[in-house]
XYZ file of C-alpha atoms in Angstrom:
663
model
C 0.921 -47.194 -72.353
C -1.253 -49.784 -70.637
C 1.546 -50.438 -68.134
C 1.687 -46.731 -67.334
C -2.082 -46.557 -66.811
C -1.907 -49.583 -64.531
C 0.780 -47.862 -62.414
C -1.306 -44.687 -62.173
C -4.321 -46.739 -61.120
C -2.293 -48.513 -58.419
C -0.964 -45.178 -57.159
C -4.515 -43.781 -57.023
C -5.735 -46.825 -55.072
C -2.770 -46.534 -52.684
C -3.448 -42.864 -51.962
C -7.138 -43.544 -51.247
C -6.258 -46.499 -49.015
C -3.597 -44.516 -47.146
C -6.059 -41.728 -46.577
C -8.635 -44.183 -45.211
C -6.150 -45.532 -42.644
C -4.675 -42.177 -41.594
C -5.470 -40.728 -38.166
C -9.197 -39.982 -37.907
C -10.287 -36.391 -37.940
C -10.580 -34.873 -34.479
C -13.994 -33.889 -33.212
C -13.871 -30.842 -30.953
C -16.431 -29.669 -28.403
C -16.041 -26.603 -26.245
C -17.640 -25.213 -23.131
C -17.065 -21.641 -21.994
C -17.346 -19.996 -18.597
C -20.293 -17.641 -17.967
C -18.017 -14.628 -18.560
C -16.601 -16.246 -21.758
C -13.025 -15.803 -20.499
C -12.293 -19.474 -19.868
C -12.724 -22.165 -22.528
C -12.466 -25.906 -21.907
C -12.059 -27.939 -25.115
C -12.656 -31.672 -25.496
C -11.024 -33.458 -28.441
C -12.118 -36.917 -29.588
C -9.926 -38.896 -31.957
C -8.251 -42.172 -31.135
C -8.246 -40.915 -27.549
C -9.819 -38.282 -25.289
C -7.932 -35.036 -24.685
C -8.834 -31.845 -22.848
C -7.286 -28.401 -23.020
C -7.927 -25.044 -21.344
C -7.682 -21.451 -22.554
C -8.022 -18.541 -20.135
C -8.138 -14.870 -21.111
C -7.068 -15.776 -24.632
C -3.926 -17.572 -23.387
C -3.475 -21.340 -23.585
C -3.149 -22.715 -20.088
C -3.291 -26.460 -20.756
C -2.387 -27.947 -24.125
C -4.224 -31.142 -25.203
C -3.897 -33.607 -22.324
C -4.994 -37.250 -22.490
C -7.561 -38.546 -19.995
C -8.779 -42.135 -19.689
C -9.655 -45.033 -17.406
C -7.996 -48.430 -17.809
C -10.101 -51.371 -16.609
C -8.619 -54.665 -15.445
C -10.455 -56.545 -18.221
C -8.393 -54.647 -20.805
C -11.042 -52.058 -21.689
C -9.733 -48.516 -22.054
C -12.425 -45.921 -21.411
C -11.259 -43.181 -23.746
C -9.931 -45.267 -26.634
C -11.633 -44.509 -29.965
C -14.477 -42.690 -28.161
C -17.827 -42.386 -29.931
C -20.404 -39.879 -28.779
C -23.862 -41.092 -27.844
C -25.226 -37.781 -26.564
C -24.228 -34.324 -25.363
C -26.214 -32.324 -22.842
C -25.478 -28.672 -22.030
C -26.689 -26.730 -18.997
C -26.189 -23.255 -17.524
C -26.405 -23.124 -13.715
C -26.487 -20.113 -11.412
C -27.491 -20.772 -7.801
C -26.574 -20.062 -4.198
C -25.138 -22.776 -1.952
C -25.912 -22.277 1.731
C -22.733 -23.513 3.358
C -22.528 -25.338 6.696
C -19.577 -24.731 9.031
C -17.661 -22.762 6.424
C -15.887 -19.418 6.225
C -18.890 -18.023 4.325
C -22.613 -18.401 4.820
C -23.310 -18.390 1.068
C -21.326 -19.492 -1.986
C -22.177 -18.461 -5.556
C -22.290 -21.507 -7.839
C -22.330 -20.198 -11.432
C -21.081 -22.438 -14.238
C -21.757 -23.954 -17.636
C -21.819 -27.738 -17.841
C -21.393 -30.230 -20.667
C -22.261 -33.900 -20.077
C -20.790 -36.157 -22.758
C -22.165 -39.712 -22.836
C -20.017 -42.130 -24.859
C -20.757 -45.532 -26.323
C -19.768 -48.214 -23.856
C -21.875 -47.021 -20.899
C -19.569 -44.270 -19.684
C -18.958 -40.569 -20.114
C -17.623 -37.348 -18.655
C -19.018 -34.191 -17.081
C -17.210 -30.921 -17.757
C -17.748 -27.623 -15.952
C -16.455 -24.150 -16.765
C -16.513 -21.484 -14.069
C -15.310 -17.896 -14.300
C -12.426 -18.933 -12.052
C -11.666 -22.462 -13.153
C -12.620 -25.737 -14.787
C -13.340 -29.282 -13.673
C -14.186 -32.675 -15.123
C -15.133 -36.121 -13.866
C -15.763 -39.564 -15.360
C -18.961 -41.485 -14.788
C -19.876 -45.120 -15.417
C -23.339 -46.477 -16.217
C -22.237 -50.125 -16.155
C -24.740 -51.912 -13.920
C -22.398 -54.588 -12.652
C -19.698 -52.129 -11.703
C -16.130 -51.955 -12.963
C -12.634 -52.619 -11.670
C -10.274 -49.744 -12.484
C -6.645 -50.676 -13.004
C -5.600 -47.035 -13.402
C -6.852 -43.574 -14.293
C -4.920 -41.343 -16.672
C -4.978 -37.655 -15.702
C -2.714 -35.126 -17.394
C -2.112 -31.400 -16.948
C 0.123 -30.421 -19.886
C 1.055 -26.784 -19.400
C 1.996 -24.615 -22.342
C 5.172 -23.413 -20.625
C 7.617 -24.659 -18.029
C 6.112 -22.717 -15.144
C 7.329 -22.336 -11.589
C 5.333 -24.377 -9.069
C 4.902 -24.881 -5.329
C 5.374 -28.652 -5.037
C 4.446 -30.615 -1.879
C 6.662 -33.690 -2.294
C 5.980 -36.819 -0.272
C 9.042 -37.007 1.957
C 10.041 -39.808 4.285
C 7.511 -42.258 2.818
C 6.467 -44.829 5.390
C 7.669 -48.375 4.837
C 9.146 -47.276 1.478
C 5.670 -46.733 0.053
C 5.155 -43.215 -1.348
C 1.416 -43.577 -0.808
C 1.766 -43.807 2.983
C 2.118 -40.283 4.312
C 0.543 -38.041 6.983
C 0.221 -35.274 4.329
C 2.379 -32.915 6.442
C 4.561 -31.412 3.745
C 6.658 -28.272 3.192
C 6.493 -26.779 -0.339
C 9.442 -26.768 -2.744
C 9.535 -24.023 -5.384
C 10.946 -24.993 -8.766
C 10.134 -25.283 -12.460
C 7.856 -28.154 -13.405
C 10.671 -29.662 -15.490
C 12.797 -29.860 -12.327
C 10.295 -32.151 -10.612
C 12.260 -34.664 -8.532
C 12.862 -37.998 -10.227
C 10.900 -40.909 -8.760
C 9.034 -38.549 -6.415
C 5.354 -37.925 -5.905
C 3.531 -34.776 -4.851
C 0.194 -34.477 -3.085
C -2.653 -32.140 -3.952
C -3.371 -29.259 -4.007
C -0.385 -28.090 -6.081
C 0.093 -24.476 -7.205
C 1.473 -23.342 -10.593
C 2.587 -19.763 -11.325
C 1.332 -18.783 -14.799
C 3.023 -15.359 -14.782
C 1.502 -11.864 -14.681
C 0.128 -12.656 -11.182
C -2.082 -15.453 -12.584
C -1.902 -18.861 -10.931
C -3.461 -22.287 -11.352
C -4.267 -24.509 -8.376
C -4.593 -28.213 -9.184
C -7.138 -29.891 -6.919
C -9.503 -32.827 -6.524
C -12.746 -33.304 -4.661
C -15.498 -35.841 -3.974
C -13.136 -38.712 -3.125
C -15.888 -41.043 -1.972
C -14.849 -44.691 -2.196
C -11.940 -43.762 -4.484
C -8.211 -43.203 -3.913
C -6.570 -39.805 -3.735
C -4.500 -38.552 -6.649
C -0.776 -37.825 -6.497
C 1.264 -36.096 -9.193
C 4.594 -36.620 -10.858
C 6.317 -35.323 -13.975
C 4.969 -36.131 -17.413
C 8.328 -37.141 -18.858
C 7.096 -36.797 -22.436
C 6.290 -33.097 -22.249
C 8.645 -32.299 -19.312
C 6.443 -29.331 -18.455
C 3.317 -31.234 -17.564
C 2.104 -33.229 -14.572
C 0.284 -36.549 -14.505
C -1.810 -38.352 -11.933
C -0.640 -41.400 -9.994
C -2.914 -43.464 -7.735
C -2.341 -45.910 -4.861
C -3.390 -49.476 -5.583
C -5.926 -51.200 -3.371
C -4.360 -52.751 -0.222
C -4.563 -56.529 0.100
C -2.290 -57.112 3.103
C -1.834 -54.813 6.104
C -0.038 -54.866 9.442
C 0.217 -52.762 12.581
C 3.373 -50.650 12.939
C 4.760 -47.150 13.131
C 4.730 -44.818 16.141
C 3.462 -46.749 19.182
C 2.020 -49.317 16.744
C -0.718 -46.846 15.824
C -0.402 -47.115 12.040
C -1.887 -49.747 9.762
C 0.770 -50.174 7.081
C 0.186 -51.711 3.650
C 2.357 -54.770 3.025
C 0.904 -55.695 -0.362
C -1.308 -54.031 -2.955
C -3.606 -55.385 -5.673
C -3.389 -54.684 -9.417
C -6.238 -52.156 -9.353
C -6.917 -48.764 -7.742
C -10.687 -49.003 -7.326
C -13.473 -51.557 -7.520
C -17.092 -50.462 -8.007
C -20.321 -52.440 -7.733
C -22.817 -50.103 -9.403
C -23.080 -47.065 -11.704
C -21.373 -44.030 -10.184
C -19.614 -40.716 -10.721
C -15.893 -40.443 -9.978
C -13.894 -37.622 -8.338
C -13.588 -34.169 -9.879
C -10.264 -33.115 -11.421
C -10.030 -29.366 -10.876
C -7.993 -26.390 -12.083
C -8.730 -23.181 -10.173
C -7.476 -20.058 -11.994
C -6.794 -16.783 -10.173
C -5.919 -13.347 -11.523
C -4.090 -12.395 -8.320
C -3.195 -13.849 -4.944
C -6.209 -12.344 -3.158
C -8.483 -14.351 -5.480
C -6.309 -17.417 -4.988
C -6.881 -17.376 -1.219
C -10.646 -17.014 -1.705
C -11.330 -20.234 -3.605
C -14.726 -21.958 -3.159
C -14.269 -24.832 -5.632
C -14.535 -27.611 -3.025
C -17.830 -26.223 -1.727
C -19.185 -25.925 -5.259
C -18.179 -29.352 -6.506
C -18.589 -31.671 -3.519
C -21.723 -33.742 -2.977
C -24.445 -32.025 -0.914
C -24.871 -32.631 2.806
C -26.422 -35.954 3.760
C -27.397 -34.703 7.214
C -30.945 -33.405 6.919
C -31.038 -31.695 10.305
C -27.626 -30.394 11.351
C -28.409 -28.098 14.294
C -26.681 -30.570 16.660
C -23.348 -29.983 14.893
C -21.618 -27.400 17.083
C -18.270 -26.000 15.882
C -16.048 -24.342 18.457
C -12.730 -24.139 20.264
C -10.996 -26.942 22.096
C -8.646 -27.005 25.083
C -5.952 -29.511 24.081
C -3.610 -31.533 26.260
C -1.009 -33.234 24.044
C 1.030 -30.340 22.571
C 1.765 -28.843 25.968
C 2.572 -32.290 27.386
C -0.027 -31.931 30.169
C 2.336 -29.386 31.758
C 0.001 -27.491 34.037
C 1.471 -26.102 37.250
C 0.555 -24.465 40.585
C -1.821 -27.323 41.383
C -1.859 -29.828 44.255
C -1.999 -32.973 42.104
C 0.406 -34.694 39.730
C -0.397 -33.463 36.208
C -0.808 -36.090 33.509
C -3.325 -38.372 31.834
C -5.616 -38.580 34.813
C -8.959 -37.385 36.109
C -7.800 -34.307 38.123
C -5.863 -32.960 35.148
C -8.839 -33.165 32.821
C -11.117 -31.544 35.389
C -8.587 -28.679 35.479
C -8.804 -28.391 31.669
C -12.604 -28.381 31.919
C -12.488 -25.558 34.478
C -10.274 -23.547 32.138
C -12.547 -24.181 29.133
C -15.560 -23.089 31.133
C -13.805 -19.972 32.436
C -13.016 -18.768 28.884
C -16.235 -19.996 27.229
C -14.546 -22.634 25.086
C -16.802 -25.391 23.802
C -14.709 -28.561 24.162
C -11.847 -30.402 25.853
C -10.065 -33.219 24.051
C -8.606 -36.302 25.737
C -5.718 -37.196 23.453
C -3.505 -40.267 23.214
C -3.279 -42.348 26.382
C -6.841 -42.272 27.686
C -7.645 -45.858 26.577
C -5.943 -49.224 26.903
C -3.649 -49.868 23.932
C -5.625 -51.006 20.841
C -8.799 -51.364 22.944
C -10.793 -48.176 22.485
C -13.725 -49.668 24.391
C -11.708 -49.745 27.653
C -10.401 -46.588 29.316
C -7.115 -46.366 31.213
C -7.170 -47.179 34.923
C -5.981 -43.604 35.602
C -9.082 -42.185 33.916
C -12.533 -42.122 35.465
C -14.303 -41.307 32.240
C -17.767 -41.114 33.780
C -16.571 -38.635 36.405
C -14.905 -36.516 33.717
C -18.018 -36.578 31.528
C -20.331 -35.721 34.407
C -18.086 -32.852 35.472
C -17.860 -31.554 31.891
C -21.637 -31.686 31.541
C -22.060 -29.666 34.733
C -19.811 -26.998 33.202
C -21.473 -27.176 29.748
C -18.239 -28.419 28.141
C -18.178 -31.161 25.496
C -15.633 -33.981 25.638
C -13.852 -35.221 22.490
C -11.940 -38.509 22.575
C -8.822 -39.322 20.558
C -8.356 -42.615 18.715
C -6.127 -44.145 16.110
C -7.998 -44.868 12.881
C -7.467 -48.623 12.987
C -8.490 -48.974 16.632
C -11.751 -47.113 15.969
C -12.519 -48.554 12.544
C -12.515 -52.175 13.693
C -15.213 -51.506 16.357
C -16.832 -48.376 14.911
C -20.487 -49.318 15.330
C -19.996 -50.378 18.944
C -17.665 -47.483 19.845
C -19.871 -44.679 18.491
C -22.973 -46.132 20.140
C -21.241 -46.650 23.503
C -19.616 -43.242 23.797
C -22.571 -41.307 22.402
C -24.702 -42.885 25.136
C -22.137 -41.731 27.726
C -22.329 -38.150 26.445
C -19.091 -37.941 24.444
C -19.448 -35.360 21.649
C -17.056 -36.835 19.099
C -13.710 -38.328 18.114
C -10.396 -37.013 16.918
C -9.350 -39.857 14.603
C -5.599 -40.087 14.013
C -3.035 -41.988 11.931
C -4.977 -42.555 8.728
C -1.724 -41.742 6.893
C -3.109 -43.128 3.609
C -5.835 -42.299 1.102
C -6.255 -45.487 -0.930
C -9.784 -46.680 -1.711
C -10.107 -48.668 1.509
C -9.223 -45.686 3.711
C -11.388 -43.223 1.770
C -14.341 -45.597 2.031
C -13.710 -45.778 5.767
C -13.668 -41.962 6.058
C -17.203 -41.812 4.678
C -18.396 -44.846 6.684
C -17.094 -43.357 9.942
C -18.741 -40.026 9.155
C -22.096 -41.686 8.463
C -22.058 -43.823 11.616
C -20.912 -40.845 13.694
C -23.751 -38.748 12.281
C -26.301 -41.413 13.220
C -25.011 -41.069 16.786
C -24.799 -37.249 16.536
C -21.047 -37.213 16.999
C -18.364 -34.908 15.588
C -15.126 -35.920 13.874
C -11.656 -34.401 13.431
C -9.491 -36.379 10.973
C -5.698 -36.421 11.439
C -3.167 -37.907 9.052
C -5.660 -37.087 6.287
C -6.190 -34.180 3.898
C -9.667 -32.781 3.132
C -11.268 -33.495 -0.237
C -14.944 -32.605 0.023
C -16.318 -34.907 2.712
C -16.625 -31.879 5.004
C -19.520 -30.659 2.852
C -21.146 -34.066 2.368
C -20.832 -34.989 6.043
C -20.541 -31.640 7.886
C -20.045 -33.427 11.219
C -16.454 -33.847 9.968
C -15.352 -30.466 11.278
C -11.616 -30.481 10.686
C -8.590 -32.204 9.186
C -4.908 -32.194 9.897
C -2.997 -32.989 6.694
C -0.784 -30.027 7.515
C 2.628 -29.548 9.073
C 1.167 -27.755 12.054
C 2.559 -26.421 15.290
C 3.226 -29.898 16.675
C 6.230 -30.158 14.358
C 8.155 -27.440 16.192
C 8.283 -29.746 19.216
C 11.042 -31.787 17.587
C 12.302 -30.050 14.436
C 13.785 -26.822 13.084
C 11.253 -26.700 10.241
C 11.066 -23.299 8.548
C 7.523 -22.473 9.651
C 6.909 -18.718 8.984
C 7.153 -18.958 5.152
C 5.079 -22.148 5.288
C 2.418 -20.419 7.396
C 1.907 -17.790 4.673
C 1.841 -20.414 1.919
C -0.848 -22.647 3.458
C -3.770 -20.200 2.993
C -3.203 -20.215 -0.783
C -2.750 -23.973 -1.316
C -3.520 -26.505 1.433
C -6.317 -24.502 3.045
C -8.139 -24.177 -0.266
C -8.907 -27.917 -0.053
C -10.623 -27.455 3.304
C -10.100 -26.602 6.983
C -6.868 -27.486 8.737
C -6.075 -28.439 12.300
C -2.833 -26.467 12.529
C -3.364 -26.154 16.327
C -2.125 -22.587 16.986
C -2.077 -20.692 20.263
C 1.435 -21.008 21.728
C 2.116 -18.607 24.590
C 5.861 -19.375 24.630
C 7.132 -17.532 21.539
C 10.626 -17.272 20.086
C 12.559 -15.247 17.538
C 14.511 -17.052 14.829
C 17.702 -16.758 16.874
C 16.148 -17.970 20.115
C 13.997 -20.843 18.888
C 14.758 -24.375 20.086
C 12.698 -27.552 19.641
C 11.330 -28.891 22.911
C 8.939 -31.769 23.339
C 8.021 -30.976 26.918
C 8.058 -27.153 26.937
C 7.428 -26.302 23.263
C 7.538 -22.840 21.733
C 6.463 -21.243 18.462
C 8.547 -19.593 15.763
C 7.535 -15.953 15.599
C 5.620 -13.525 17.738
C 2.752 -13.817 20.203
C 0.447 -11.763 17.994
C 1.241 -14.088 15.085
C -0.258 -16.957 17.078
C -3.354 -14.870 17.810
C -3.767 -13.818 14.157
C -3.755 -17.466 13.056
C -7.198 -17.863 14.629
C -8.501 -15.434 12.004
C -6.382 -16.427 8.997
C -6.606 -20.222 9.341
C -9.955 -21.871 8.626
C -10.842 -24.403 11.342
C -14.452 -24.919 12.506
C -13.002 -27.133 15.253
C -10.058 -25.065 16.498
C -7.519 -26.068 19.146
C -5.851 -23.986 21.828
C -2.567 -25.850 21.922
C -0.989 -24.454 25.087
C -1.823 -25.380 28.663
C -4.390 -23.704 30.911
C -1.741 -22.424 33.334
C -0.016 -20.529 30.524
C -3.292 -19.134 29.191
C -4.352 -17.887 32.611
C -1.043 -16.058 32.939
C -1.757 -14.426 29.564
C -5.443 -13.726 30.156
C -5.566 -10.649 27.892
C -4.437 -12.649 24.858
C -6.552 -15.666 25.818
C -9.737 -13.621 26.093
C -9.127 -12.232 22.598
C -8.574 -15.701 21.121
C -11.712 -17.001 22.830
C -13.842 -14.303 21.144
C -12.841 -15.254 17.578
C -15.544 -17.406 15.905
C -14.542 -20.637 14.181
C -17.147 -20.325 11.396
C -18.071 -17.006 9.802
C -20.669 -15.350 7.591
C -18.256 -13.602 5.240
C -14.562 -13.735 4.375
C -12.601 -11.018 2.575
C -8.920 -11.254 1.651
C -7.624 -7.691 2.066
C -4.056 -8.181 0.855
C -1.952 -11.209 0.001
C 1.161 -12.563 -1.679
C 1.942 -16.275 -1.719
C 4.707 -17.263 0.715
C 5.152 -13.659 1.867
C 2.083 -12.311 3.699
C -1.697 -12.358 3.994
C -4.344 -10.131 5.583
C -7.753 -11.767 6.131
C -11.038 -10.322 7.417
C -13.996 -12.419 8.586
C -17.380 -11.436 9.982
C -19.847 -13.043 12.374
C -22.997 -11.442 13.791
C -22.031 -7.948 12.570
C -18.599 -8.072 14.226
C -15.431 -8.309 12.142
C -12.084 -9.967 12.842
C -8.877 -9.223 10.965
C -5.597 -11.164 11.064
C -2.288 -10.583 9.295
C 0.759 -12.851 9.004
C 4.176 -12.331 7.422
C 7.144 -14.599 6.709
C 10.543 -13.935 8.297
C 10.549 -10.463 6.725
C 9.364 -7.572 8.874
C 7.047 -5.425 6.787
C 4.602 -2.543 6.758
C 1.123 -3.181 5.349
C -1.914 -0.976 4.850
C -5.284 -1.996 6.277
C -8.185 -0.328 4.491
C -11.423 -0.668 6.474
C -13.691 0.013 3.496
C -14.924 -3.600 3.751
C -16.795 -2.697 6.954
C -20.495 -1.816 6.665
C -21.549 1.682 7.645
C -21.371 2.636 11.306
C -18.919 2.950 14.160
C -16.848 0.093 15.522
C -14.970 -0.385 18.740
C -11.628 -1.842 17.655
C -9.513 -4.029 19.946
C -6.101 -4.217 18.294
C -3.029 -6.335 19.056
C 0.256 -5.191 17.481
C 3.710 -6.757 17.590
C 5.606 -4.936 20.343
C 8.419 -2.576 19.469
C 10.864 -5.119 20.933
C 9.235 -8.218 19.423
C 12.344 -8.751 17.280
C 14.220 -9.474 20.531
C 11.437 -10.916 22.711
C 8.761 -12.527 20.542
C 6.223 -12.386 23.386
C 6.220 -8.576 23.231
C 2.949 -7.029 22.083
C 0.873 -3.869 22.434
C -2.892 -3.775 22.886
C -4.966 -0.706 22.064
C -8.595 0.308 21.598
C -9.983 2.766 19.037
C -13.300 3.888 17.560
C -13.140 3.456 13.778
C -15.353 3.469 10.660
C -15.101 2.157 7.116
C -13.535 5.473 6.083
C -10.368 4.701 8.046
C -7.138 3.408 6.587
C -3.897 2.894 8.476
C -0.508 1.196 8.376
C 0.423 -1.808 10.495
C 3.943 -2.907 11.422
C 4.702 -6.627 11.441
C 7.904 -7.859 13.060
C 9.952 -10.702 11.596
C 7.606 -13.725 11.649
C 5.087 -11.359 13.127
C 1.366 -10.799 13.080
C -1.447 -8.324 13.654
C -4.924 -9.060 14.984
C -8.023 -6.972 15.592
C -11.666 -7.293 16.531
C -14.191 -4.710 15.304
C -17.348 -4.677 17.415
C -20.319 -2.870 15.885
C -21.566 -0.074 18.151
């Protein structure tokens, strides 16, 4: 009997002990959107996990988030709450150089401070959620890696921008010019990475756009498959470069030869980039996403009236191929004076001097064929600003001297090319260049780089490439029309894009041929014109040459009238990868542009978005023979009101463009 009692006692002790060492009970904290339709849940156990519910449906299942430090500390392991602060915010952001004058910023916020001098900030909007880590460690930290997971409930279809043709075998060296693949998440390519933003189809017209913003002094995030869930995505980050060398096209790149064992090193307390999920009920909402404006750090330029957006006459795409002149066209003074005359004639704001104006790798010395002072003086007499091109490395190594020198000469800014990376070193440089440029009142256009919020913080950064733009048709048979009607829903939601539209030589699918010297576009003339409305670009190129534009003066005058920043934007109709119809307003006038993929289609334009009154409409339609000659178009004028509704016909890879002038 005593033996039996002893066994029962041992069993009782074992059960209590086992219970003590079992997984700790999860603590759960939620934050809901102002309309209560979106719920972000934080779970604390042995690790940190977040999940998202939208409209009663689970969007993200519990997904681990953490930061691994090089000293072995894991921020997120056995987290213990120190404090929680909740706030409800509803304010207006007055945007600078954006597609809207005002942005509504309405969200609920939960700041969770954890023991160990770190924490997270969570936000819930009616149309999405976001979170970011912060560190309060005074001496700074060295981050070996950051764990970011998006574990979807189902194996959804996604638009995936894979990094293709990685430079020097390093998937983190890319110009961010990427066509989208459509597949299930589980079919994500093995050993591949994708850039952000990335779009996921949730079904029933709902979609989720994965984004990031506020990448100051921190590397960009890439995604690959979470092989444990096989229907989730996880973040991957480039390590810090420790050895670099010049290489690539014309030795204009600065390739990474060796990387450290960490992704980011900090020296003081700071907040880290936002991880964002934008949620749309339909594709019109998807193309009207203001998350980057809401979440990015405020402008650091107190007085920004000197920042002048506008259109740019560009030399490189058209290969300096002007004609009917009495001088040899090329990278020389007479050619640029001809471009300045054209810009002045059509009231464009700028002319860019692209690659070739300076001695190789010496941005402080101009080519012997260029009299830069003569060009600048002539441009000033015509009220045209001059923008200079530079590779990133050539400018970065003499940035203080270069900005000061060229600002004093009257140069208005730089187009900075061949970043082709977004590790911590390059992202730090992006912000440093913007700050030094601002001190010298100079503008910037970043190429080989995708936007991630700096355009709000430093609004003198007017545009970014990071897009497979029109330059690619010079040498490749890329399938551009479907890509063109995918960009406004994904890439453009991260920020403006220097797609460089405006080709006057236009080709049907059957007639298109790549040509470096005499390039053409895929699709119709009116498609090129409509891009100036649909594509956001405060600093917008006219890619073709002045001779061609003068021959097509009717189209050129229309393009020149379209503003590059607007007061309002309304998406009238849209379907990802198929078509989009966008309306924008400036000074009581409205501009509407429509694009389609290779499919000809009929769309309805309802003018109910117009305020009361009569409008003189200048309308450009694809011509009846545009399916045979893509340059064919028809122009017409009408008097219309907001009571009017009509059908428009878009040819294969076609477009439609209109200007509504208030009477």
